PDB file of C-alpha atoms and ligand atoms in Angstrom:
ATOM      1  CA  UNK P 608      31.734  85.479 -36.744  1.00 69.00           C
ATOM      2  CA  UNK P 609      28.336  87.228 -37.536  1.00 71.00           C
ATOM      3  CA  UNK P 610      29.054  89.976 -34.463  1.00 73.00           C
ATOM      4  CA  UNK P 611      32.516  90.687 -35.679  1.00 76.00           C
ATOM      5  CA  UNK P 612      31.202  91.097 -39.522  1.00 72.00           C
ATOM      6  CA  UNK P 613      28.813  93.623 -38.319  1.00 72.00           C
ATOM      7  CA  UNK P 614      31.126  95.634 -36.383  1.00 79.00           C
ATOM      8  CA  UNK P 615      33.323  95.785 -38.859  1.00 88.00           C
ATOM      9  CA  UNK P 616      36.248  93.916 -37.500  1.00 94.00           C
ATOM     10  CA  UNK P 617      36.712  91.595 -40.701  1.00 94.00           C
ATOM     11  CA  UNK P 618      36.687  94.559 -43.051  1.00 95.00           C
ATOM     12  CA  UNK P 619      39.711  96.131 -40.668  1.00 96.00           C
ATOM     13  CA  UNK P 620      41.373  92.967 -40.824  1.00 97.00           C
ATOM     14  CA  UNK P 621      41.061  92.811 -44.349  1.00 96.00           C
ATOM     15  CA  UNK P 622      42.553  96.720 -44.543  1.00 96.00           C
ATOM     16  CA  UNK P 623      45.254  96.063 -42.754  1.00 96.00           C
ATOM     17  CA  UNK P 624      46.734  92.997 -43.879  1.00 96.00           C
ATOM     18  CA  UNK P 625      46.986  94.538 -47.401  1.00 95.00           C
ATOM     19  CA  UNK P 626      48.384  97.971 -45.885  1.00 94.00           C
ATOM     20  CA  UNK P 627      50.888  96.011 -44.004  1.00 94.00           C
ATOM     21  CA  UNK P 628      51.233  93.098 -46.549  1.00 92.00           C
ATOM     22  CA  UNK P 629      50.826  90.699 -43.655  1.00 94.00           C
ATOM     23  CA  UNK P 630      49.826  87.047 -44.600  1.00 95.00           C
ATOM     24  CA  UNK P 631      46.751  87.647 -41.762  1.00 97.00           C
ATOM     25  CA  UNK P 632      45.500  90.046 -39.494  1.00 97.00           C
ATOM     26  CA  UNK P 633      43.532  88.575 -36.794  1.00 98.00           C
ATOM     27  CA  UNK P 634      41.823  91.764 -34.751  1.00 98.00           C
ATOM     28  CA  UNK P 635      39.866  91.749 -31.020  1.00 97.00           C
ATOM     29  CA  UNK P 636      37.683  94.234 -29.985  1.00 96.00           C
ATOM     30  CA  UNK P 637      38.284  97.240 -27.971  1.00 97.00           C
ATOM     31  CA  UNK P 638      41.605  99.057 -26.569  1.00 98.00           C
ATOM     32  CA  UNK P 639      43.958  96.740 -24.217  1.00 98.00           C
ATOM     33  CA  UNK P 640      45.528  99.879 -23.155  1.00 98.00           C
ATOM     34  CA  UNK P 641      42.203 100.785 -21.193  1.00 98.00           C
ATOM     35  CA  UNK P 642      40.669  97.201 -20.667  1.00 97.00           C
ATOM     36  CA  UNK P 643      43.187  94.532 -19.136  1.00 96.00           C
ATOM     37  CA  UNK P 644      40.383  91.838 -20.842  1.00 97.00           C
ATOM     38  CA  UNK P 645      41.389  93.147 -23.698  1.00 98.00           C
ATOM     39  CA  UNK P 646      44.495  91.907 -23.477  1.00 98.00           C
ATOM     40  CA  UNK P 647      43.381  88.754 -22.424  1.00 98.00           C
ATOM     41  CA  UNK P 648      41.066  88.536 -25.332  1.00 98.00           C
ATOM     42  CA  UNK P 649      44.534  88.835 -27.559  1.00 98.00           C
ATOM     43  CA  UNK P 650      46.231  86.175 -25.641  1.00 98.00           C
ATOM     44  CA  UNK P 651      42.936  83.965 -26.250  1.00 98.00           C
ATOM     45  CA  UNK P 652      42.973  84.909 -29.758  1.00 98.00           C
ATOM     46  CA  UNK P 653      47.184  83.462 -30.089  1.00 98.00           C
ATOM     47  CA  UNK P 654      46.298  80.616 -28.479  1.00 98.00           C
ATOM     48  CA  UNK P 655      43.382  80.010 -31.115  1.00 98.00           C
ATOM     49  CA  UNK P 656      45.213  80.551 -33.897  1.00 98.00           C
ATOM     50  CA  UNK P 657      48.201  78.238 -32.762  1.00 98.00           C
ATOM     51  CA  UNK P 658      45.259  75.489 -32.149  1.00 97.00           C
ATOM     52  CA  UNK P 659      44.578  76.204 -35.709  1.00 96.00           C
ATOM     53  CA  UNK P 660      48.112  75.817 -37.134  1.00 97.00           C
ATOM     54  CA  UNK P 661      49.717  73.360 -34.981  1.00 97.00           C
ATOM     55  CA  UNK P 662      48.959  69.747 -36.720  1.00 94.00           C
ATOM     56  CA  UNK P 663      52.314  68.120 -35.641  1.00 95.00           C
ATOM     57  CA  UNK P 664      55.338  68.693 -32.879  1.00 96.00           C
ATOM     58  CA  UNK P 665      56.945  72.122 -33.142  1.00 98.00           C
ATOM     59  CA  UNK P 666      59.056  74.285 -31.341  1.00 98.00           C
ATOM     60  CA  UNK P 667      57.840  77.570 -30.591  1.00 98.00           C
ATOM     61  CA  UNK P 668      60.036  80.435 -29.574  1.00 98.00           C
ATOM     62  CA  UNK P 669      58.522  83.006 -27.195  1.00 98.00           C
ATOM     63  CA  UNK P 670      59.603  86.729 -26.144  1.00 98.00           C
ATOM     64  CA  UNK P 671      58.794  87.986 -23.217  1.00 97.00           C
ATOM     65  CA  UNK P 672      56.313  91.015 -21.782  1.00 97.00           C
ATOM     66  CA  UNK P 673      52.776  91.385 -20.533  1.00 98.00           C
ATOM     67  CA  UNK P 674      50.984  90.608 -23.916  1.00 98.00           C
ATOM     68  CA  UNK P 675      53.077  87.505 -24.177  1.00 98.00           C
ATOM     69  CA  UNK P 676      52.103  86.704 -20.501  1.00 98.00           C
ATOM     70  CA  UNK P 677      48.524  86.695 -21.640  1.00 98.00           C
ATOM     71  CA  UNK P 678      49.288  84.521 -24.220  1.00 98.00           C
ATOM     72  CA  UNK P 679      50.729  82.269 -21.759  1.00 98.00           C
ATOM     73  CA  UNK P 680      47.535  82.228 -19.192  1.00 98.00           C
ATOM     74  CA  UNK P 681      45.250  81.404 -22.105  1.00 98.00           C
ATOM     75  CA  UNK P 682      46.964  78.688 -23.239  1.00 98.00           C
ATOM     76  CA  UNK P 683      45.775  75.216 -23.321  1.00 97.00           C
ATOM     77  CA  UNK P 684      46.687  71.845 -24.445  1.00 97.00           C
ATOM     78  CA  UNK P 685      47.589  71.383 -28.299  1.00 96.00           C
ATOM     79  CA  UNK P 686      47.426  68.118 -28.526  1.00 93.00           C
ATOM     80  CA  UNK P 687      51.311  67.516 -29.936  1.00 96.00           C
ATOM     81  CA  UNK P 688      54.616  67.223 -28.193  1.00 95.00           C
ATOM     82  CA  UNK P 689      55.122  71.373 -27.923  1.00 97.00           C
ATOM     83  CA  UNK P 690      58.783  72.599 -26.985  1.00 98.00           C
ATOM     84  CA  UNK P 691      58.872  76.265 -25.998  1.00 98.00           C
ATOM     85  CA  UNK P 692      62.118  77.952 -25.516  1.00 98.00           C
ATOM     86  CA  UNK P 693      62.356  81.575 -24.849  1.00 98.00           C
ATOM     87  CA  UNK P 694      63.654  83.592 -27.827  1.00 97.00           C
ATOM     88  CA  UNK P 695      66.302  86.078 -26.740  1.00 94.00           C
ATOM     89  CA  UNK P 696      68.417  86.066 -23.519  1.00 91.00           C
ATOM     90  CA  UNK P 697      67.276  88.246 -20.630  1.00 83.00           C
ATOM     91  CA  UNK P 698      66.535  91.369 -21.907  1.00 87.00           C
ATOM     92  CA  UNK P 699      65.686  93.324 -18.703  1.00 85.00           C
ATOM     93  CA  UNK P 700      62.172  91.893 -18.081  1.00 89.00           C
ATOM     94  CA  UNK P 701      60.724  91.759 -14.515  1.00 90.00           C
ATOM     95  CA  UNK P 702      60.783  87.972 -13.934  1.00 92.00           C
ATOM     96  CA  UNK P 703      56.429  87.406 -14.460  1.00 93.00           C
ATOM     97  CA  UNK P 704      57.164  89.508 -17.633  1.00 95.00           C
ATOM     98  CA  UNK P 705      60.588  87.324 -18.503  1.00 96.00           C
ATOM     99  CA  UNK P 706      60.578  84.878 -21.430  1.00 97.00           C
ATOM    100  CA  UNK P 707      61.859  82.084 -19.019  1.00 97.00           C
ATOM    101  CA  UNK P 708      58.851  82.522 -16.855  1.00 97.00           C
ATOM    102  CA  UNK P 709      56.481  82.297 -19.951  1.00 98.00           C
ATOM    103  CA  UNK P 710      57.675  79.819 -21.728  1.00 98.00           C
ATOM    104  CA  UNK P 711      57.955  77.587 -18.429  1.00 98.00           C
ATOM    105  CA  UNK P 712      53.906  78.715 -17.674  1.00 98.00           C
ATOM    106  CA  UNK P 713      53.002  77.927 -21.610  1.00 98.00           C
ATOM    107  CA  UNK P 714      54.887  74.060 -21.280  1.00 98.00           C
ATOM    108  CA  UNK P 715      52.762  73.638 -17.996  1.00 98.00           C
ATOM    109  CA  UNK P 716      49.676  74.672 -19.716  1.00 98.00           C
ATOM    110  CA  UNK P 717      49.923  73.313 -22.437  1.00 97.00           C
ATOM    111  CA  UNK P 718      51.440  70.091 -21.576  1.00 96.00           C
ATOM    112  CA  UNK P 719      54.526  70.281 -22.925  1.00 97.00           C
ATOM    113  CA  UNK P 720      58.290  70.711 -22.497  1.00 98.00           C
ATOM    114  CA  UNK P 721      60.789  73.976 -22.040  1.00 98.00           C
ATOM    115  CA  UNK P 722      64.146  74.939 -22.232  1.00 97.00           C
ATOM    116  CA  UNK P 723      65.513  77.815 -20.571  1.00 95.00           C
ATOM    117  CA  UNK P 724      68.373  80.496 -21.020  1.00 94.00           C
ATOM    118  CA  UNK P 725      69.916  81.844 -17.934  1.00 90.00           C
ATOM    119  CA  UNK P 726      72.119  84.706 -19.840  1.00 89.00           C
ATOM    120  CA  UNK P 727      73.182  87.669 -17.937  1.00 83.00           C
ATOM    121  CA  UNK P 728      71.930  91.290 -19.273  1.00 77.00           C
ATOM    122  CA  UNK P 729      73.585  93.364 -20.688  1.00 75.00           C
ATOM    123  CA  UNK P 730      76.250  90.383 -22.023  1.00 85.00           C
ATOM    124  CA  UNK P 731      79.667  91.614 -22.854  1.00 87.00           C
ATOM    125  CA  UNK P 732      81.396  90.164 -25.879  1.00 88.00           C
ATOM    126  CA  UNK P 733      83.981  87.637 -23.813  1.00 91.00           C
ATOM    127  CA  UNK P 734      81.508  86.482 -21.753  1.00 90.00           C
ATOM    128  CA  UNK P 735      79.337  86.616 -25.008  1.00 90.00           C
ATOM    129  CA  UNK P 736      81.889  84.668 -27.105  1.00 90.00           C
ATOM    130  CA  UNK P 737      82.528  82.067 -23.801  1.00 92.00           C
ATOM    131  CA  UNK P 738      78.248  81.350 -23.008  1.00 92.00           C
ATOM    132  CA  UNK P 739      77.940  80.675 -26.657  1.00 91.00           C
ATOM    133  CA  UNK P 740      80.321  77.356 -26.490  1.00 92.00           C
ATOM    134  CA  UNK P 741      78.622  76.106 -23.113  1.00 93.00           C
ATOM    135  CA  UNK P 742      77.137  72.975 -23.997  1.00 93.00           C
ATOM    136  CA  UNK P 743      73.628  73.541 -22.352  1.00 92.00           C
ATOM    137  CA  UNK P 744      73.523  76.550 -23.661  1.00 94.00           C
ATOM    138  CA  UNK P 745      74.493  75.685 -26.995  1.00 95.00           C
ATOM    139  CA  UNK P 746      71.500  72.739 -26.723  1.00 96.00           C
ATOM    140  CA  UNK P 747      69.083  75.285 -26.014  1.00 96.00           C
ATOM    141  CA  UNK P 748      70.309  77.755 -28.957  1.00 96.00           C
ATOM    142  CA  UNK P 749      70.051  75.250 -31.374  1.00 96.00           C
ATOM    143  CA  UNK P 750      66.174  74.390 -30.358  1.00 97.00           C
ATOM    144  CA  UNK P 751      65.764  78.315 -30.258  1.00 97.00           C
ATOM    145  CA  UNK P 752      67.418  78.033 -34.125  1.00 96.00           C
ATOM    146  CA  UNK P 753      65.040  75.622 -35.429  1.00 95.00           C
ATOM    147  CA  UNK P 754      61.990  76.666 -33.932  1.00 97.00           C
ATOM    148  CA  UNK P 755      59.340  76.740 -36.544  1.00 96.00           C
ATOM    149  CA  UNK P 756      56.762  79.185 -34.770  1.00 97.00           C
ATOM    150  CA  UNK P 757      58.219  82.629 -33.304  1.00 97.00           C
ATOM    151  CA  UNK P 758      55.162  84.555 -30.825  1.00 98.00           C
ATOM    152  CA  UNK P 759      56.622  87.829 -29.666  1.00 98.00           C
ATOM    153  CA  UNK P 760      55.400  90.782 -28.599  1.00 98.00           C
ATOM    154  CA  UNK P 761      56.035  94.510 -29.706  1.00 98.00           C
ATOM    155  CA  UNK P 762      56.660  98.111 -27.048  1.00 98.00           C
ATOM    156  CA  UNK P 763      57.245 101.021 -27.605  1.00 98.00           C
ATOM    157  CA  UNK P 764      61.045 101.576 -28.139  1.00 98.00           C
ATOM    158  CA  UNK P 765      61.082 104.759 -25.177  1.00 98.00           C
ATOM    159  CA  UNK P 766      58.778 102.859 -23.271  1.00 98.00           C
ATOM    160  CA  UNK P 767      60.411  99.750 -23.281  1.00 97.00           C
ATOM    161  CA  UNK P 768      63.785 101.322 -22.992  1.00 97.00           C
ATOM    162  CA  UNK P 769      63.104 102.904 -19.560  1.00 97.00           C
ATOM    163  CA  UNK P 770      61.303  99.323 -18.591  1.00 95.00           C
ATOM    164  CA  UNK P 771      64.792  97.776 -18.897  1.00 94.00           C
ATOM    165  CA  UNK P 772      66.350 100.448 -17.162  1.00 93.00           C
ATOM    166  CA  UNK P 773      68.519 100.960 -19.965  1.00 94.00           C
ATOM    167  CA  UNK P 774      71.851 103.413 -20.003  1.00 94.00           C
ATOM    168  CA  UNK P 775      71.468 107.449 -20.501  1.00 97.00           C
ATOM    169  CA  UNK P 776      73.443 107.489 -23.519  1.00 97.00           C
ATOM    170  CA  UNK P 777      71.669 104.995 -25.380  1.00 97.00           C
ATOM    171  CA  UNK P 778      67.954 106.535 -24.501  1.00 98.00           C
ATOM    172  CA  UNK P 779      70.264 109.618 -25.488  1.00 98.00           C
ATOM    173  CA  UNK P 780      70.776 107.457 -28.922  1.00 98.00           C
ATOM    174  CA  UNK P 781      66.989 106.135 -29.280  1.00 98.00           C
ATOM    175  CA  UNK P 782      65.995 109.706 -29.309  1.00 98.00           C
ATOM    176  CA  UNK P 783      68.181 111.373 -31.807  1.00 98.00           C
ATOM    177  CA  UNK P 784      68.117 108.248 -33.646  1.00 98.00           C
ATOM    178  CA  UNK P 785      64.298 108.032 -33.786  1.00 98.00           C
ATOM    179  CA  UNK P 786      63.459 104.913 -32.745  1.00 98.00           C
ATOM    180  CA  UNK P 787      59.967 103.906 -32.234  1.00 98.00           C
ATOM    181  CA  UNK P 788      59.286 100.198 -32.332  1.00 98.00           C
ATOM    182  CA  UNK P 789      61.277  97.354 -30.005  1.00 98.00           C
ATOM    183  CA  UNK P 790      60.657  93.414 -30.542  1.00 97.00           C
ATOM    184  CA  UNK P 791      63.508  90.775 -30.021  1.00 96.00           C
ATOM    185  CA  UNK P 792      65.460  93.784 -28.063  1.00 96.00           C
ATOM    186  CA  UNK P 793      65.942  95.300 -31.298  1.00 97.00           C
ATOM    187  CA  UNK P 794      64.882  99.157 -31.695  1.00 98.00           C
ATOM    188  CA  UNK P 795      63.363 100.360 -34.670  1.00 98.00           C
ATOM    189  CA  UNK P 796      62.435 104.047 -36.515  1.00 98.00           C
ATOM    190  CA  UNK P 797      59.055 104.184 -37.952  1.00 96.00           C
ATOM    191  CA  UNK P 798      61.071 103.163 -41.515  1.00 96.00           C
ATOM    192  CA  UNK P 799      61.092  99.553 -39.592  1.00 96.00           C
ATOM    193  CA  UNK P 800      65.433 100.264 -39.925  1.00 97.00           C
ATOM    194  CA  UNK P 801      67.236  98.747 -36.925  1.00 98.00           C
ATOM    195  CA  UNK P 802      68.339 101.899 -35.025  1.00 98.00           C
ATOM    196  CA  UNK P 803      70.274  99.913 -31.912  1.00 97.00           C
ATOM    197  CA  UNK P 804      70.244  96.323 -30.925  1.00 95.00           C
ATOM    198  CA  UNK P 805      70.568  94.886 -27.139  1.00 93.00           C
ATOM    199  CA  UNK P 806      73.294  92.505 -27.098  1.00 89.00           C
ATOM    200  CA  UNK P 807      72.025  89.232 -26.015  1.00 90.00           C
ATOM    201  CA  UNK P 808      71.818  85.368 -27.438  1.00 93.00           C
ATOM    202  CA  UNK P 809      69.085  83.584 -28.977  1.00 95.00           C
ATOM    203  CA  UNK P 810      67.274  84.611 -32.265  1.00 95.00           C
ATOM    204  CA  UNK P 811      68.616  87.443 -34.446  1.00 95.00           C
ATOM    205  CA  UNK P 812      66.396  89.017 -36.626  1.00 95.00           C
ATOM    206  CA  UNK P 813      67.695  87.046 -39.927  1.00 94.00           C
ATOM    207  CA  UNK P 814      66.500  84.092 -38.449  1.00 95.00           C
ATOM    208  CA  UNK P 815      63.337  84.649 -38.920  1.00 95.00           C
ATOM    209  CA  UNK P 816      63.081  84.446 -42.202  1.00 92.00           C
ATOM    210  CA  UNK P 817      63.261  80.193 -42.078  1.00 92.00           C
ATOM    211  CA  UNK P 818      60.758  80.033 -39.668  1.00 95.00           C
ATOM    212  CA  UNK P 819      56.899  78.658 -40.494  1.00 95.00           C
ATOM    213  CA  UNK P 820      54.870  81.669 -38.882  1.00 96.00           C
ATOM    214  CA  UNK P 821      56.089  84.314 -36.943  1.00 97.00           C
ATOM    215  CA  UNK P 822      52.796  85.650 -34.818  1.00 98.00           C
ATOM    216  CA  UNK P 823      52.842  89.272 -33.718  1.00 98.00           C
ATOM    217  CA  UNK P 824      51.018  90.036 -30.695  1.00 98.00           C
ATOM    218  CA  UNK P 825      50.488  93.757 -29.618  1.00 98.00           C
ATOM    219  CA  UNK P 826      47.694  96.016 -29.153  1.00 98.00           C
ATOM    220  CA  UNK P 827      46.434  98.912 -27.528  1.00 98.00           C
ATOM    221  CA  UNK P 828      46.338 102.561 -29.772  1.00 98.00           C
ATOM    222  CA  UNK P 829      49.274 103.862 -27.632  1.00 98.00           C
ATOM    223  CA  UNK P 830      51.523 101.100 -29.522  1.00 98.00           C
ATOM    224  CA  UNK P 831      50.023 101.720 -33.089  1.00 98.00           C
ATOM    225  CA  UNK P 832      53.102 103.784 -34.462  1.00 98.00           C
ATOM    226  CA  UNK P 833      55.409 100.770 -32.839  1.00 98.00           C
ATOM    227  CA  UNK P 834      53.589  98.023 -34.579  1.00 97.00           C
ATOM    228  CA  UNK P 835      53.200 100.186 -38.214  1.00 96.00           C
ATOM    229  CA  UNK P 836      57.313 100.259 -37.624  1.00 97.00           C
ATOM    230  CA  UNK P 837      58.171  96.522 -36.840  1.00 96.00           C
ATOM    231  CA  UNK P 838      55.540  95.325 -39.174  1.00 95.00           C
ATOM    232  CA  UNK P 839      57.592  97.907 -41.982  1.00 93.00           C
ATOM    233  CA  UNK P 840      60.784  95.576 -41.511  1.00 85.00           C
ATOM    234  CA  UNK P 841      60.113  92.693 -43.199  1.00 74.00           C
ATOM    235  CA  UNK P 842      57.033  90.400 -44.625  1.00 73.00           C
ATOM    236  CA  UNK P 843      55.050  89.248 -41.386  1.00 72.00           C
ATOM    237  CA  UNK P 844      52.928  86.375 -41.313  1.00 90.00           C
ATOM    238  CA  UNK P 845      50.493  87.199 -38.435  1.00 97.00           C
ATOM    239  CA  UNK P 846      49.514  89.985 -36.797  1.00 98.00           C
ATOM    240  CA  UNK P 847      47.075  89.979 -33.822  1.00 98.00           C
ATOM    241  CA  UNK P 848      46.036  93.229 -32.722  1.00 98.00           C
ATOM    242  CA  UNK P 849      43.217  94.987 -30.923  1.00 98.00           C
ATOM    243  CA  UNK P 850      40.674  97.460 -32.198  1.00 97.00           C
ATOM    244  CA  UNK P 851      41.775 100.582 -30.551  1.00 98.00           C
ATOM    245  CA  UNK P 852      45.658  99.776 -32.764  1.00 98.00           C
ATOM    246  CA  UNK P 853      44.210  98.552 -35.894  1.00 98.00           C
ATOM    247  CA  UNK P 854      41.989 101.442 -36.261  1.00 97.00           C
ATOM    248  CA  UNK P 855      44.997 104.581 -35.242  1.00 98.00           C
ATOM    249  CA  UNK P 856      47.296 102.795 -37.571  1.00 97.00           C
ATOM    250  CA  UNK P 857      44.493 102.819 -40.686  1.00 96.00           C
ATOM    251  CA  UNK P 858      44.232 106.756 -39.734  1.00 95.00           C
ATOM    252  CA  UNK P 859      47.604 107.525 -39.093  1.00 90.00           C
ATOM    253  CA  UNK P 860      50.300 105.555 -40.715  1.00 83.00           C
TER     254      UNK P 860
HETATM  255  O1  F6P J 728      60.963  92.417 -23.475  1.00 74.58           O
HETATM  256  C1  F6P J 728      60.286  91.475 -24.212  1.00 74.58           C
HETATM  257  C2  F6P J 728      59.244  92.079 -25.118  1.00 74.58           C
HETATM  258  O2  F6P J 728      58.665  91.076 -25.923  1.00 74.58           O
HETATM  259  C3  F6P J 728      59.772  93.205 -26.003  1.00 74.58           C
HETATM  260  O3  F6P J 728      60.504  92.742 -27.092  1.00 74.58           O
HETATM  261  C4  F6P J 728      58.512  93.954 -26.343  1.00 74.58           C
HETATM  262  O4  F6P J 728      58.787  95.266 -26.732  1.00 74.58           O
HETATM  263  C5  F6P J 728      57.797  93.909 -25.020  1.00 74.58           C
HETATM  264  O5  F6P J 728      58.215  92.725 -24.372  1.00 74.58           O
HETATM  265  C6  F6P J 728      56.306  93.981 -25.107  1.00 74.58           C
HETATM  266  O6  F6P J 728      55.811  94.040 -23.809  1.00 74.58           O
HETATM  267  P1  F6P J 728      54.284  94.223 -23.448  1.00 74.58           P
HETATM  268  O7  F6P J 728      53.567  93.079 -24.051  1.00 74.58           O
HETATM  269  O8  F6P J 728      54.253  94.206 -21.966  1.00 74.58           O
HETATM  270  O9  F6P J 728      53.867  95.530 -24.013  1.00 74.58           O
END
C-alpha cells in the first residue's frame, strides 16, 4: 500500500473514479500492452477484489477475451458455492479466449460450478427465437439473468471487430459510424452510444443495471479511448485498469 501511495497510483485511482464517476478504480502498475505480467497483475487484482466482495454464494457472469483469461488463471478458491456462467453467446472468440472456456477454468479454480452456452455465431432470428425456448438453454439464461456479479472485459471496437472476423459491411458501418469501444459484443462511439450490437443470447446491456457489481477489466494505453467510451455509457461500479490506460485517459479524454 505504501509503494503504490508513493508512486502515485492511489492519487490516479482517486482521479479517475471521479472523472469517470465509477464507484472504484482499482489501478496496477505498468502497460499490459508491453508486459504480458501486466496483465496478469490485472487478473490478480479481479480475483482480489472478488475475495473482497464475495461473503455468500453468487453467480458471476463472465465475458470472454485474454484479460478475462487472466482473470481466470489467477483465480483461487472463494470460499462459497460460486456459479459462473458465461455472459453472452459465442461471440467469435478463439476457444482459450471463449467465455465457455473461462468460465469452465474459473469453476475448476475456484472450486465451483459452471454452466455453459453452446449458441451458434452469428444467430439468426428463427434460430434465435427457437434456442431461446430450449429448456437447457433457457436454465442457463435464467442463471446468466440473475447473476449478481458481471466481470467482462473491454477491446477496441476495430480491433475486436477484425478478431471476430466480422462482415465488410458492418466494419464498413463501425467506421462511418465511429465506434470505438466493444464489451458484451456491443460497439460503442466515444459518446459511450451503442453504434451496432452482435446478435447473440445471454445478458443485454439493460440487465445490468440489477446486478450487485459489474467489474471492468481492461488495460493497456492502446485501449484507453475504448474504456473512456464504455465507462461513458452508464454508472460503473469497478474499474480495474493498468497504469499505462489510467494515465492516457487522464491526458486525453
Ligand atoms: O469477446 C469477448 C470480449 O470480452 C469482448 O467483449 C472484449 O472486447 C474483448 O473480449 C476483450 O478482449 P481482450 O481482453 O483480449 O482485450
Amino acid at each position: 500500500a505504501f509503494i503504490r501511495e508513493l508512486s502515485g497510483l492511489t492519487t490516479l485511482e482517486a482521479k479517475l473514479e471521479q472523472m469517470m464517476d465509477v464507484e472504484k478504480v482499482i489501478i496496477v502498475a505498468g502497460d499490459s500492452d508491453k508486459e504480458t505480467f501486466v496483465k496478469q497483475e490485472l487478473g490478480r487484482a479481479a480475483v482480489a477484489f472478488l475475495k473482497e466482495i464475495i461473503k455468500k454464494d453468487v453467480t458471476i457472469a463472465v465475458t470472454g477475451g485474454t484479460t478475462m483469461a487472466s482473470v481466470a488463471n489467477a483465480m483461487v478458491p472463494l470460499n462459497v458455492k460460486c456459479l459462473f456462467v458465461p455472459a453472452r453467446g459465442g461471440v467469435g472468440e478463439k476457444v482459450e479466449n471463449q467465455a465457455n472456456t473461462i468460465v469452465a477454468k474459473m469453476a475448476k479454480a475456484e472450486k465451483g460450478d459452471y454452466r455453459l452456452l453452446h449458441v451458434p455465431d452469428p444467430l439468426s432470428e428463427t434460430l434465435y427465437q427457437t434456442i431461446i425456448n430450449e429448456p437447457s438453454i433457457a436454465e442457463t439464461l435464467s442463471y446468466i439473468k440473475n447473476a449478481s456479479i458481471v466481470l467482462h472485459g473491454i477491446g477496441e471496437a476495430l480491433a475486436m471487430a477484425e478478431r471476430r472476423k466480422t462482415d465488410d459491411h458492418i466494419v464498413e458501418k463501425l467506421t462511418s459510424e465511429k465506434a470505438v469501444s466493444e464489451a458484451f459484443g456491443y460497439y460503442f462511439n466515444r459518446e459511450g452510444e451503442i453504434v451496432h450490437k452482435v446478435r447473440t443470447i445471454g445478458i443485454q446491456l439493460e440487465d445490468l443495471a440489477s446486478t450487485d457489481y459489474v467489474i471492468t477489466v481492461a488495460g493497456g494505453k492502446s485501449k484507453a479511448q475504448a474504456i473512456a467510451s464504455f465507462m461513458k455509457q452508464r454508472k460503473n461500479d469497478v474499474l480495474i485498469t493498468d497504469e499505462a490506460a489510467a494515465t492516457e485517459i487522464v491526458n486525453q479524454y
